[in-house]
Amino acid sequence: MKTLQRRFITLLLGLSALWLLAPASDLSNASGFFAWRNLLVQYSGVLGIGAMSVAMILAVRPTWLEGHFGGLDKMYRLHKWLGIAGLVISILHWLSAKGPKWLVGAGLLERPPRGKAPEQTVEIFRFFQSQRGFAESIGEWAFYLAVVLIAIALIKRFPWRWFFASHRWLAVVYLALVLHSVPLLSFANWASPLGVVVGALMIGGSLAALISLFRRIGVKRRAVGVIERAEFLEGPRVNAIGIQLRDRWPGHAAGQFAFVTFHAEEGAHPFTISSAWKGDGKLLFLVKALGDYTRTLASSLRPGDVVSVEGPYGRFDFEGAARRQIWIGAGIGITPFIARMQSLAVTPDGRVVDLYHCRSVDDPVAGAHIAADAQAAGVRLHVLVSGRDARLSGERLRAEIPDWRDAEVWFCGPSAFGDAIRSDLEANGLPEGRFHQELFAMR
Ligand SMILES: Cc1cc2nc3c(=O)[nH]c(=O)nc-3n(C[C@H](O)[C@H](O)[C@H](O)COP(=O)(O)OP(=O)(O)OC[C@H]3O[C@@H](n4cnc5c(N)ncnc54)[C@H](O)[C@@H]3O)c2cc1C
């Protein structure tokens, strides 16, 4: 996550540096309240539209960026942070634009003398000047809508389907904010590196918004398949769903996930592909009956149902220099490890691996499957059952695995649990970048 945080901060600092170096951001000549206010409006405008443009681009799942960010789950986390940053910055932008007007209206501030706007010689800038009024009002309304839509996204009380249905409208809001930003960015800044970068980000973001609005996200990575097997394991309350793909599938690395649509009206949900790729078009998904929709699968899925699978995505692929690995799968977070064990059973990689599976229920059938996969892959399996065994902690791991400092740790499960283990191991000497965590929450 530190890498992601660094990327997030670098983006905002990069935009800030470009703005500071831009011709119209001359702080040394700024004097008086309204001069500083105008600079703040320009700066927050650039930062806000920059953050939202990158968030928009990440929303369309650009796989060519996955390697850079460590997987789509991380890109969506950055998307979320940029959305929140965009909201906070645009509130500051709105307040710095409107606030002084309210103060003038309340007689608390004197309106600055307004000279005649300089005559623009460049045709396009003359046009932008003529659009100021339109740009200001479309920006204001888009801002109010953005606040509502981002609030729905952040407040988890709103069910996923509300979030999902409303979130798409943010693409429309984004396009309106581009129409607001283009004419209002200081003309002198257009002809500068800042103008080039912000312009490119807005073009990229606008294309992404159109891809989202025309529902073209991931279409090239979608395959149709038929359910061959739909079995509900009562003990762990997990649906085992076997799919035979009809369309071409590019193959996948063990640990990757896909967006699966079992019912078109519900839309896609992300699930880890719980089987290694054998080139036979078969995929297995293990889906915990967890929430509104997944609880219905046991009674709604039937062999023969047609489904769509989009992917593969993710970089939870067990690649790394270390010859030693420690795996921790909590609950349904065992799925990427099942796929990896199946792949190691066919193509061993010579690494020494310990797998800790923390379960709330010790189901003999599911347990036997996992034990058999571990045996075949040569993985040392440790099973911890809540209520029977002590919780897994970093301290316990360090005590049980003497060479833990030489290992790479792969964790999949509840974020807080992962963060606790990571901070313990890193505080005791695990080098940064050796703890890999798949994020199962996209909201
Ligand atoms: C990369 C990744 C891999 C995953 N792999 C598996 C797996 O192998 N097996 C498994 O059982 N679960 C897996 N999940 C979790 C699974 O996607 C959710 O549990 C499921 O979508 C919940 O749907 P629901 O309607 O039952 O839950 P709700 O009750 O609606 O929500 C429960 C949680 O699931 C999230 N969620 C709901 N719908 C969606 C959706 N369409 N897209 C994304 N998140 C959603 C919500 O934000 C909420 O946090 C994975 C998630 C991610 C991000």
Coordinates of C-alpha atoms and ligand atoms in Angstrom, one line a residue:
M1 CA 0.0 0.0 0.0
K2 CA 2.9 2.3 0.6
T3 CA 3.7 2.2 -3.1
L4 CA 0.1 3.2 -3.8
Q5 CA 0.2 6.0 -1.3
R6 CA 3.4 7.2 -2.8
R7 CA 1.9 7.2 -6.3
F8 CA -1.2 9.1 -5.0
I9 CA 1.0 11.8 -3.4
T10 CA 3.3 12.0 -6.4
L11 CA 0.4 12.7 -8.7
L12 CA -0.9 15.6 -6.5
L13 CA 2.6 17.0 -5.9
G14 CA 3.4 16.7 -9.6
L15 CA 0.3 18.7 -10.6
S16 CA 1.1 21.2 -7.9
A17 CA 4.7 21.7 -9.2
L18 CA 3.5 22.1 -12.8
W19 CA 1.0 24.7 -11.6
L20 CA 3.6 26.6 -9.6
L21 CA 5.9 26.7 -12.6
A22 CA 3.1 27.8 -15.0
P23 CA 3.2 31.4 -16.3
A24 CA -0.1 32.5 -14.7
S25 CA 0.7 31.2 -11.3
D26 CA 3.2 34.0 -10.4
L27 CA 2.8 34.1 -6.6
S28 CA 5.5 36.8 -6.2
N29 CA 3.2 39.3 -8.0
A30 CA 0.1 38.4 -6.2
S31 CA -1.1 41.2 -3.9
G32 CA -4.4 41.6 -2.1
F33 CA -7.1 39.2 -1.1
F34 CA -8.8 38.7 -4.5
A35 CA -5.4 38.1 -6.3
W36 CA -4.7 35.2 -3.8
R37 CA -8.3 34.0 -4.1
N38 CA -8.0 33.8 -7.9
L39 CA -4.8 31.9 -7.6
L40 CA -6.4 29.5 -5.1
V41 CA -9.4 29.0 -7.5
Q42 CA -7.0 28.2 -10.4
Y43 CA -4.8 25.9 -8.3
S44 CA -7.6 23.9 -6.8
G45 CA -9.3 23.7 -10.2
V46 CA -6.2 22.2 -11.8
L47 CA -5.7 19.7 -8.9
G48 CA -9.4 18.8 -8.8
I49 CA -9.8 18.1 -12.5
G50 CA -6.4 16.4 -12.6
A51 CA -7.3 14.0 -9.8
M52 CA -10.8 13.3 -11.3
S53 CA -9.3 12.6 -14.8
V54 CA -6.9 10.0 -13.4
A55 CA -9.8 8.5 -11.4
M56 CA -11.9 8.3 -14.6
I57 CA -9.1 6.6 -16.5
L58 CA -8.6 4.0 -13.8
A59 CA -12.3 3.3 -13.8
V60 CA -12.2 1.7 -17.2
R61 CA -9.8 -1.1 -16.0
P62 CA -6.7 -0.2 -18.2
T63 CA -4.8 -3.5 -17.9
W64 CA -1.6 -1.9 -19.3
L65 CA -1.4 0.0 -16.0
E66 CA -1.8 -3.1 -13.8
G67 CA 1.9 -3.9 -13.6
H68 CA 2.6 -0.3 -12.5
F69 CA 0.0 -0.3 -9.7
G70 CA 0.2 -3.9 -8.6
G71 CA -3.2 -5.1 -9.9
L72 CA -6.7 -3.8 -10.6
D73 CA -7.7 -4.2 -6.9
K74 CA -5.0 -1.6 -6.1
M75 CA -6.0 0.6 -9.1
Y76 CA -9.6 0.7 -7.8
R77 CA -8.3 1.7 -4.3
L78 CA -6.4 4.6 -6.0
H79 CA -9.5 5.4 -8.0
K80 CA -11.4 5.7 -4.7
W81 CA -8.7 7.9 -3.0
L82 CA -8.6 10.2 -6.1
G83 CA -12.4 10.4 -6.0
I84 CA -12.3 11.5 -2.4
A85 CA -9.4 13.9 -3.0
G86 CA -11.3 15.3 -6.0
L87 CA -14.3 15.9 -3.8
V88 CA -12.4 17.6 -1.0
I89 CA -10.4 19.8 -3.5
S90 CA -13.6 20.7 -5.4
I91 CA -15.3 21.8 -2.1
L92 CA -12.2 24.0 -1.5
H93 CA -12.5 25.2 -5.1
W94 CA -16.2 26.0 -4.7
L95 CA -15.7 27.8 -1.4
S96 CA -12.9 29.9 -2.7
A97 CA -14.9 30.8 -5.8
K98 CA -18.2 31.5 -4.0
G99 CA -17.1 32.5 -0.5
P100 CA -15.8 36.0 -1.4
K101 CA -19.0 36.7 -3.4
W102 CA -21.1 35.9 -0.4
L103 CA -18.9 38.1 1.8
V104 CA -19.2 41.0 -0.7
G105 CA -23.0 40.3 -0.8
A106 CA -23.1 40.5 3.0
G107 CA -21.2 43.7 2.9
L108 CA -18.2 42.1 4.8
L109 CA -15.8 42.5 1.9
E110 CA -15.4 45.2 -0.7
R111 CA -15.8 44.2 -4.3
P112 CA -12.5 44.8 -6.2
P113 CA -12.6 47.3 -9.0
R114 CA -13.4 45.3 -12.1
G115 CA -11.4 46.5 -15.2
K116 CA -12.3 45.5 -18.7
A117 CA -11.2 42.0 -19.6
P118 CA -8.1 42.2 -21.9
E119 CA -9.0 41.7 -25.5
Q120 CA -8.0 38.2 -26.6
T121 CA -6.1 38.0 -29.9
V122 CA -6.2 34.2 -30.1
E123 CA -9.4 33.0 -31.6
I124 CA -9.9 30.0 -29.3
F125 CA -9.3 32.1 -26.2
R126 CA -11.8 34.7 -27.4
F127 CA -14.3 31.8 -27.7
F128 CA -13.4 30.5 -24.2
Q129 CA -13.9 34.0 -22.9
S130 CA -17.4 34.1 -24.4
Q131 CA -18.2 30.8 -22.6
R132 CA -17.2 31.9 -19.1
G133 CA -20.8 32.3 -17.8
F134 CA -21.8 28.9 -19.2
A135 CA -18.6 27.2 -17.9
E136 CA -19.2 28.6 -14.4
S137 CA -22.8 27.5 -14.1
I138 CA -22.3 24.0 -15.6
G139 CA -19.3 23.6 -13.1
E140 CA -21.5 24.6 -10.2
W141 CA -24.3 22.2 -10.9
A142 CA -21.9 19.4 -11.8
F143 CA -20.2 20.0 -8.4
Y144 CA -23.5 19.6 -6.5
L145 CA -24.2 16.4 -8.3
A146 CA -20.7 15.1 -7.7
V147 CA -21.1 15.7 -4.0
V148 CA -24.3 13.6 -3.9
L149 CA -22.9 10.8 -6.1
I150 CA -19.6 10.5 -4.2
A151 CA -21.5 10.6 -0.9
I152 CA -23.6 7.6 -2.1
A153 CA -20.4 5.8 -3.1
L154 CA -18.7 6.4 0.3
I155 CA -21.6 5.8 2.6
K156 CA -21.8 2.0 2.8
R157 CA -25.3 2.2 4.2
F158 CA -26.3 2.7 0.6
P159 CA -26.5 -0.9 -0.8
W160 CA -24.1 -1.8 -3.6
R161 CA -26.8 -1.7 -6.3
W162 CA -27.5 1.9 -5.5
F163 CA -23.8 2.7 -5.5
F164 CA -23.4 0.8 -8.8
A165 CA -26.4 2.4 -10.6
S166 CA -25.5 5.9 -9.5
H167 CA -21.8 5.7 -9.9
R168 CA -22.0 5.6 -13.6
W169 CA -23.5 9.1 -13.6
L170 CA -20.2 10.4 -12.4
A171 CA -19.0 9.9 -16.0
V172 CA -21.6 12.5 -17.1
V173 CA -20.6 14.8 -14.2
Y174 CA -16.9 14.4 -15.2
L175 CA -17.6 15.5 -18.8
A176 CA -19.5 18.5 -17.5
L177 CA -16.5 19.4 -15.3
V178 CA -14.2 19.2 -18.4
L179 CA -16.6 21.6 -20.1
H180 CA -16.2 23.8 -17.0
S181 CA -12.4 23.5 -16.8
V182 CA -11.3 24.0 -20.4
P183 CA -12.5 27.6 -20.9
L184 CA -11.7 28.6 -17.3
L185 CA -8.0 27.4 -17.1
S186 CA -5.9 30.6 -17.2
F187 CA -5.1 31.1 -20.9
A188 CA -1.4 31.7 -20.3
N189 CA -1.2 28.3 -18.6
W190 CA -2.6 26.5 -21.6
A191 CA 0.7 27.2 -23.5
S192 CA 2.8 25.6 -20.8
P193 CA 3.7 22.0 -19.6
L194 CA 0.8 22.3 -17.2
G195 CA -1.6 22.9 -20.1
V196 CA -0.2 20.0 -22.0
V197 CA -0.5 17.6 -19.0
V198 CA -3.9 18.7 -17.8
G199 CA -5.1 18.8 -21.4
A200 CA -3.9 15.2 -22.0
L201 CA -5.5 14.0 -18.7
M202 CA -8.8 15.6 -19.7
I203 CA -8.7 13.9 -23.1
G204 CA -7.9 10.6 -21.5
G205 CA -10.6 11.1 -18.8
S206 CA -13.2 12.1 -21.4
L207 CA -12.5 9.0 -23.5
A208 CA -12.8 6.9 -20.4
A209 CA -16.1 8.6 -19.5
L210 CA -17.5 7.8 -23.0
I211 CA -16.3 4.2 -22.7
S212 CA -18.1 3.9 -19.4
L213 CA -21.3 5.6 -20.6
F214 CA -21.5 3.4 -23.7
R215 CA -20.9 0.4 -21.4
R216 CA -17.7 -0.7 -23.2
I217 CA -15.6 -1.3 -20.1
G218 CA -13.8 -4.7 -20.4
V219 CA -15.8 -5.9 -23.5
K220 CA -12.7 -7.1 -25.2
R221 CA -11.9 -9.2 -22.2
R222 CA -15.3 -10.9 -21.9
A223 CA -16.0 -14.6 -22.5
V224 CA -19.3 -16.4 -22.5
G225 CA -19.6 -19.7 -20.7
V226 CA -22.1 -22.2 -19.4
I227 CA -22.4 -23.4 -15.8
E228 CA -21.4 -27.1 -15.6
R229 CA -21.6 -27.5 -11.9
A230 CA -23.3 -25.4 -9.1
E231 CA -22.9 -27.0 -5.7
F232 CA -23.5 -25.4 -2.3
L233 CA -21.2 -26.5 0.5
E234 CA -23.4 -26.1 3.6
G235 CA -20.5 -26.2 6.1
P236 CA -18.5 -23.2 4.9
R237 CA -21.6 -21.8 3.1
V238 CA -19.7 -21.6 -0.2
N239 CA -21.0 -22.1 -3.7
A240 CA -18.7 -24.1 -5.9
I241 CA -19.4 -23.0 -9.5
G242 CA -17.7 -24.8 -12.4
I243 CA -17.9 -22.9 -15.8
Q244 CA -17.1 -24.2 -19.3
L245 CA -16.2 -21.3 -21.4
R246 CA -17.5 -21.1 -25.0
D247 CA -15.4 -18.2 -26.1
R248 CA -11.6 -17.8 -26.2
W249 CA -10.0 -17.2 -22.9
P250 CA -6.4 -15.8 -22.8
G251 CA -5.5 -18.1 -19.9
H252 CA -4.8 -16.7 -16.4
A253 CA -2.1 -16.8 -13.7
A254 CA -3.1 -18.5 -10.5
G255 CA -4.3 -15.8 -8.1
Q256 CA -6.0 -13.7 -10.7
F257 CA -9.7 -12.7 -10.6
A258 CA -12.5 -12.0 -13.0
F259 CA -15.8 -10.1 -13.1
V260 CA -18.5 -12.7 -13.4
T261 CA -22.1 -12.0 -14.4
F262 CA -24.4 -14.8 -13.5
H263 CA -27.5 -12.7 -13.9
A264 CA -27.5 -9.7 -16.3
E265 CA -29.9 -7.7 -14.1
E266 CA -27.5 -8.0 -11.1
G267 CA -24.4 -7.1 -13.1
A268 CA -20.8 -8.3 -12.5
H269 CA -19.2 -9.3 -9.2
P270 CA -15.4 -9.9 -8.8
F271 CA -14.4 -13.4 -7.8
T272 CA -11.0 -15.0 -7.8
I273 CA -10.6 -17.8 -10.3
S274 CA -10.1 -20.7 -7.9
S275 CA -8.6 -23.1 -10.5
A276 CA -5.3 -23.1 -12.4
W277 CA -5.6 -22.7 -16.1
K278 CA -5.3 -26.0 -18.0
G279 CA -6.2 -24.7 -21.5
D280 CA -9.5 -26.6 -21.4
G281 CA -11.8 -23.6 -21.0
K282 CA -12.8 -24.6 -17.5
L283 CA -12.9 -22.2 -14.6
L284 CA -13.9 -22.7 -11.0
F285 CA -15.3 -20.0 -8.7
L286 CA -15.8 -20.5 -4.9
V287 CA -18.3 -17.9 -3.8
K288 CA -19.2 -17.3 -0.2
A289 CA -22.9 -16.7 0.6
L290 CA -22.0 -13.4 2.1
G291 CA -24.4 -10.6 1.2
D292 CA -27.6 -9.6 -0.6
Y293 CA -26.8 -11.3 -3.9
T294 CA -24.3 -14.1 -3.1
R295 CA -26.8 -15.5 -0.6
T296 CA -29.2 -16.1 -3.4
L297 CA -26.8 -18.1 -5.7
A298 CA -27.4 -21.5 -4.1
S299 CA -31.1 -21.4 -5.2
S300 CA -30.7 -19.4 -8.4
L301 CA -27.8 -21.0 -10.3
R302 CA -28.4 -24.1 -12.4
P303 CA -26.1 -26.2 -14.7
G304 CA -26.7 -24.9 -18.2
D305 CA -27.1 -21.3 -17.2
V306 CA -25.2 -18.9 -19.5
V307 CA -22.8 -16.6 -17.8
S308 CA -20.2 -14.0 -18.8
V309 CA -16.6 -13.8 -17.4
E310 CA -14.5 -10.7 -17.9
G311 CA -10.8 -10.9 -17.2
P312 CA -8.3 -12.0 -16.0
Y313 CA -7.3 -9.2 -13.7
G314 CA -4.9 -8.7 -10.8
R315 CA -1.3 -9.2 -9.9
F316 CA -1.7 -11.4 -6.9
D317 CA 0.4 -13.9 -8.9
F318 CA 3.0 -15.2 -6.4
E319 CA 5.9 -13.9 -8.5
G320 CA 8.9 -12.6 -6.6
A321 CA 12.6 -13.2 -6.0
A322 CA 12.3 -15.0 -2.7
R323 CA 12.7 -18.8 -2.6
R324 CA 10.6 -18.8 0.5
Q325 CA 6.9 -17.9 0.7
I326 CA 4.4 -17.6 3.5
W327 CA 0.7 -17.6 2.5
I328 CA -2.2 -16.5 4.7
G329 CA -5.7 -17.1 3.5
A330 CA -8.5 -16.0 5.8
G331 CA -12.0 -17.5 5.2
I332 CA -12.9 -17.3 1.5
G333 CA -9.6 -15.5 1.0
I334 CA -8.2 -19.1 0.4
T335 CA -9.3 -19.0 -3.2
P336 CA -6.1 -17.6 -4.9
F337 CA -4.1 -20.1 -2.9
I338 CA -6.2 -23.0 -4.2
A339 CA -5.5 -22.0 -7.8
R340 CA -1.8 -21.6 -7.0
M341 CA -1.6 -25.0 -5.4
Q342 CA -3.2 -26.6 -8.4
S343 CA -0.7 -24.9 -10.7
L344 CA 2.3 -25.9 -8.5
A345 CA 1.1 -29.5 -8.5
V346 CA 1.6 -29.5 -12.2
T347 CA 4.6 -27.1 -12.4
P348 CA 6.5 -26.9 -9.1
D349 CA 8.6 -23.8 -8.6
G350 CA 11.0 -25.2 -6.0
R351 CA 10.0 -22.7 -3.4
V352 CA 9.4 -23.6 0.3
V353 CA 5.8 -22.6 1.1
D354 CA 3.8 -22.5 4.4
L355 CA 0.1 -21.9 4.0
Y356 CA -2.0 -20.7 7.0
H357 CA -5.7 -21.1 6.4
C358 CA -7.8 -19.3 9.1
R359 CA -11.3 -20.7 9.1
S360 CA -14.4 -19.8 11.0
V361 CA -15.9 -23.3 10.3
D362 CA -13.8 -26.6 10.0
D363 CA -15.8 -28.3 7.3
P364 CA -14.3 -31.8 6.7
V365 CA -15.2 -31.9 3.0
A366 CA -13.8 -28.5 2.1
G367 CA -10.9 -29.1 4.5
A368 CA -10.0 -32.4 2.7
H369 CA -10.0 -30.7 -0.7
I370 CA -7.6 -28.0 0.5
A371 CA -5.4 -30.6 2.3
A372 CA -5.2 -32.7 -0.9
D373 CA -4.3 -29.6 -3.0
A374 CA -1.6 -28.7 -0.4
Q375 CA -0.2 -32.2 -0.4
A376 CA 0.0 -32.3 -4.2
A377 CA 1.7 -28.9 -4.4
G378 CA 4.2 -29.7 -1.6
V379 CA 2.8 -26.9 0.5
R380 CA 2.9 -27.1 4.3
L381 CA -0.6 -26.4 5.5
H382 CA -1.5 -24.9 8.9
V383 CA -5.2 -24.8 9.7
L384 CA -6.5 -22.5 12.4
V385 CA -10.2 -22.6 13.4
S386 CA -11.7 -19.7 15.3
G387 CA -12.7 -20.7 18.8
R388 CA -10.5 -23.8 18.7
D389 CA -7.1 -22.2 17.9
A390 CA -5.5 -19.0 18.9
R391 CA -5.7 -16.2 16.3
L392 CA -2.8 -16.0 13.9
S393 CA -0.6 -13.0 14.7
G394 CA 2.7 -11.7 13.4
E395 CA 4.4 -12.8 16.6
R396 CA 3.1 -16.4 16.1
L397 CA 4.3 -16.4 12.5
R398 CA 7.8 -15.2 13.5
A399 CA 8.0 -17.9 16.2
E400 CA 6.8 -20.7 13.9
I401 CA 8.8 -19.7 10.7
P402 CA 12.4 -19.0 11.7
D403 CA 13.4 -17.9 8.2
W404 CA 10.4 -15.5 7.9
R405 CA 12.7 -12.6 7.1
D406 CA 13.8 -14.3 3.9
A407 CA 10.2 -14.9 2.8
E408 CA 7.6 -13.1 0.7
V409 CA 4.2 -13.0 2.4
W410 CA 1.0 -13.4 0.3
F411 CA -2.1 -12.4 2.2
C412 CA -5.8 -12.6 1.2
G413 CA -8.6 -11.9 3.6
P414 CA -10.1 -9.0 5.7
S415 CA -7.9 -5.9 5.3
A416 CA -7.6 -5.1 9.0
F417 CA -6.2 -8.6 9.7
G418 CA -3.7 -8.2 6.8
D419 CA -2.7 -4.8 8.0
A420 CA -2.1 -6.1 11.5
I421 CA 0.2 -8.9 10.3
R422 CA 2.0 -6.7 7.9
S423 CA 2.8 -4.0 10.4
D424 CA 4.1 -6.5 12.9
L425 CA 6.4 -8.2 10.3
E426 CA 7.6 -4.9 8.8
A427 CA 8.2 -3.5 12.3
N428 CA 10.4 -6.6 13.0
G429 CA 12.4 -6.4 9.8
L430 CA 10.4 -7.7 6.8
P431 CA 11.7 -5.5 4.0
E432 CA 9.2 -3.3 2.3
G433 CA 7.6 -4.7 -0.8
R434 CA 7.7 -8.3 0.5
F435 CA 4.1 -8.3 1.8
H436 CA 1.5 -8.7 -0.9
Q437 CA -2.2 -8.2 -0.1
E438 CA -5.2 -8.8 -2.3
L439 CA -7.9 -6.3 -1.6
F440 CA -11.3 -8.0 -1.6
A441 CA -13.3 -4.8 -1.1
M442 CA -13.7 -2.4 -4.1
R443 CA -15.9 0.2 -2.4
Ligands
LIG1 C1 -10.5 -9.0 -6.3 C2 -11.6 -9.6 -5.5 C3 -11.7 -11.0 -5.5 C4 -12.7 -11.6 -4.8 N1 -12.8 -13.0 -4.8 C5 -13.8 -13.6 -4.2 C6 -13.9 -15.0 -4.1 O1 -13.1 -15.8 -4.7 N2 -15.0 -15.6 -3.5 C7 -15.9 -14.8 -2.8 O2 -16.8 -15.4 -2.2 N3 -15.8 -13.5 -2.8 C8 -14.8 -12.8 -3.5 N4 -14.8 -11.5 -3.5 C9 -15.8 -10.7 -2.8 C10 -17.1 -10.7 -3.6 O3 -16.9 -9.9 -4.7 C11 -18.2 -10.0 -2.7 O4 -18.3 -10.7 -1.5 C12 -19.5 -10.1 -3.4 O5 -19.4 -9.3 -4.5 C13 -20.6 -9.7 -2.5 O6 -21.8 -9.5 -3.1 P1 -23.2 -9.4 -2.3 O7 -24.2 -8.8 -3.1 O8 -23.5 -10.8 -1.8 O9 -22.8 -8.5 -1.1 P2 -23.3 -7.1 -0.4 O10 -24.0 -7.5 0.8 O11 -24.0 -6.3 -1.4 O12 -21.9 -6.5 -0.2 C14 -20.9 -7.1 0.6 C15 -19.6 -6.5 0.2 O13 -19.3 -6.9 -1.2 C16 -19.1 -5.8 -2.0 N5 -19.8 -5.9 -3.3 C17 -21.1 -6.2 -3.4 N6 -21.4 -6.3 -4.7 C18 -20.2 -6.1 -5.4 C19 -19.8 -6.1 -6.8 N7 -20.7 -6.2 -7.8 N8 -18.5 -5.8 -7.1 C20 -17.6 -5.6 -6.1 N9 -17.9 -5.7 -4.8 C21 -19.2 -5.9 -4.5 C22 -19.7 -4.6 -1.2 O14 -18.9 -3.4 -1.4 C23 -19.6 -5.0 0.2 O15 -18.4 -4.6 0.7 C24 -13.7 -10.8 -4.2 C25 -13.7 -9.4 -4.2 C26 -12.6 -8.9 -4.9 C27 -12.6 -7.4 -5.0

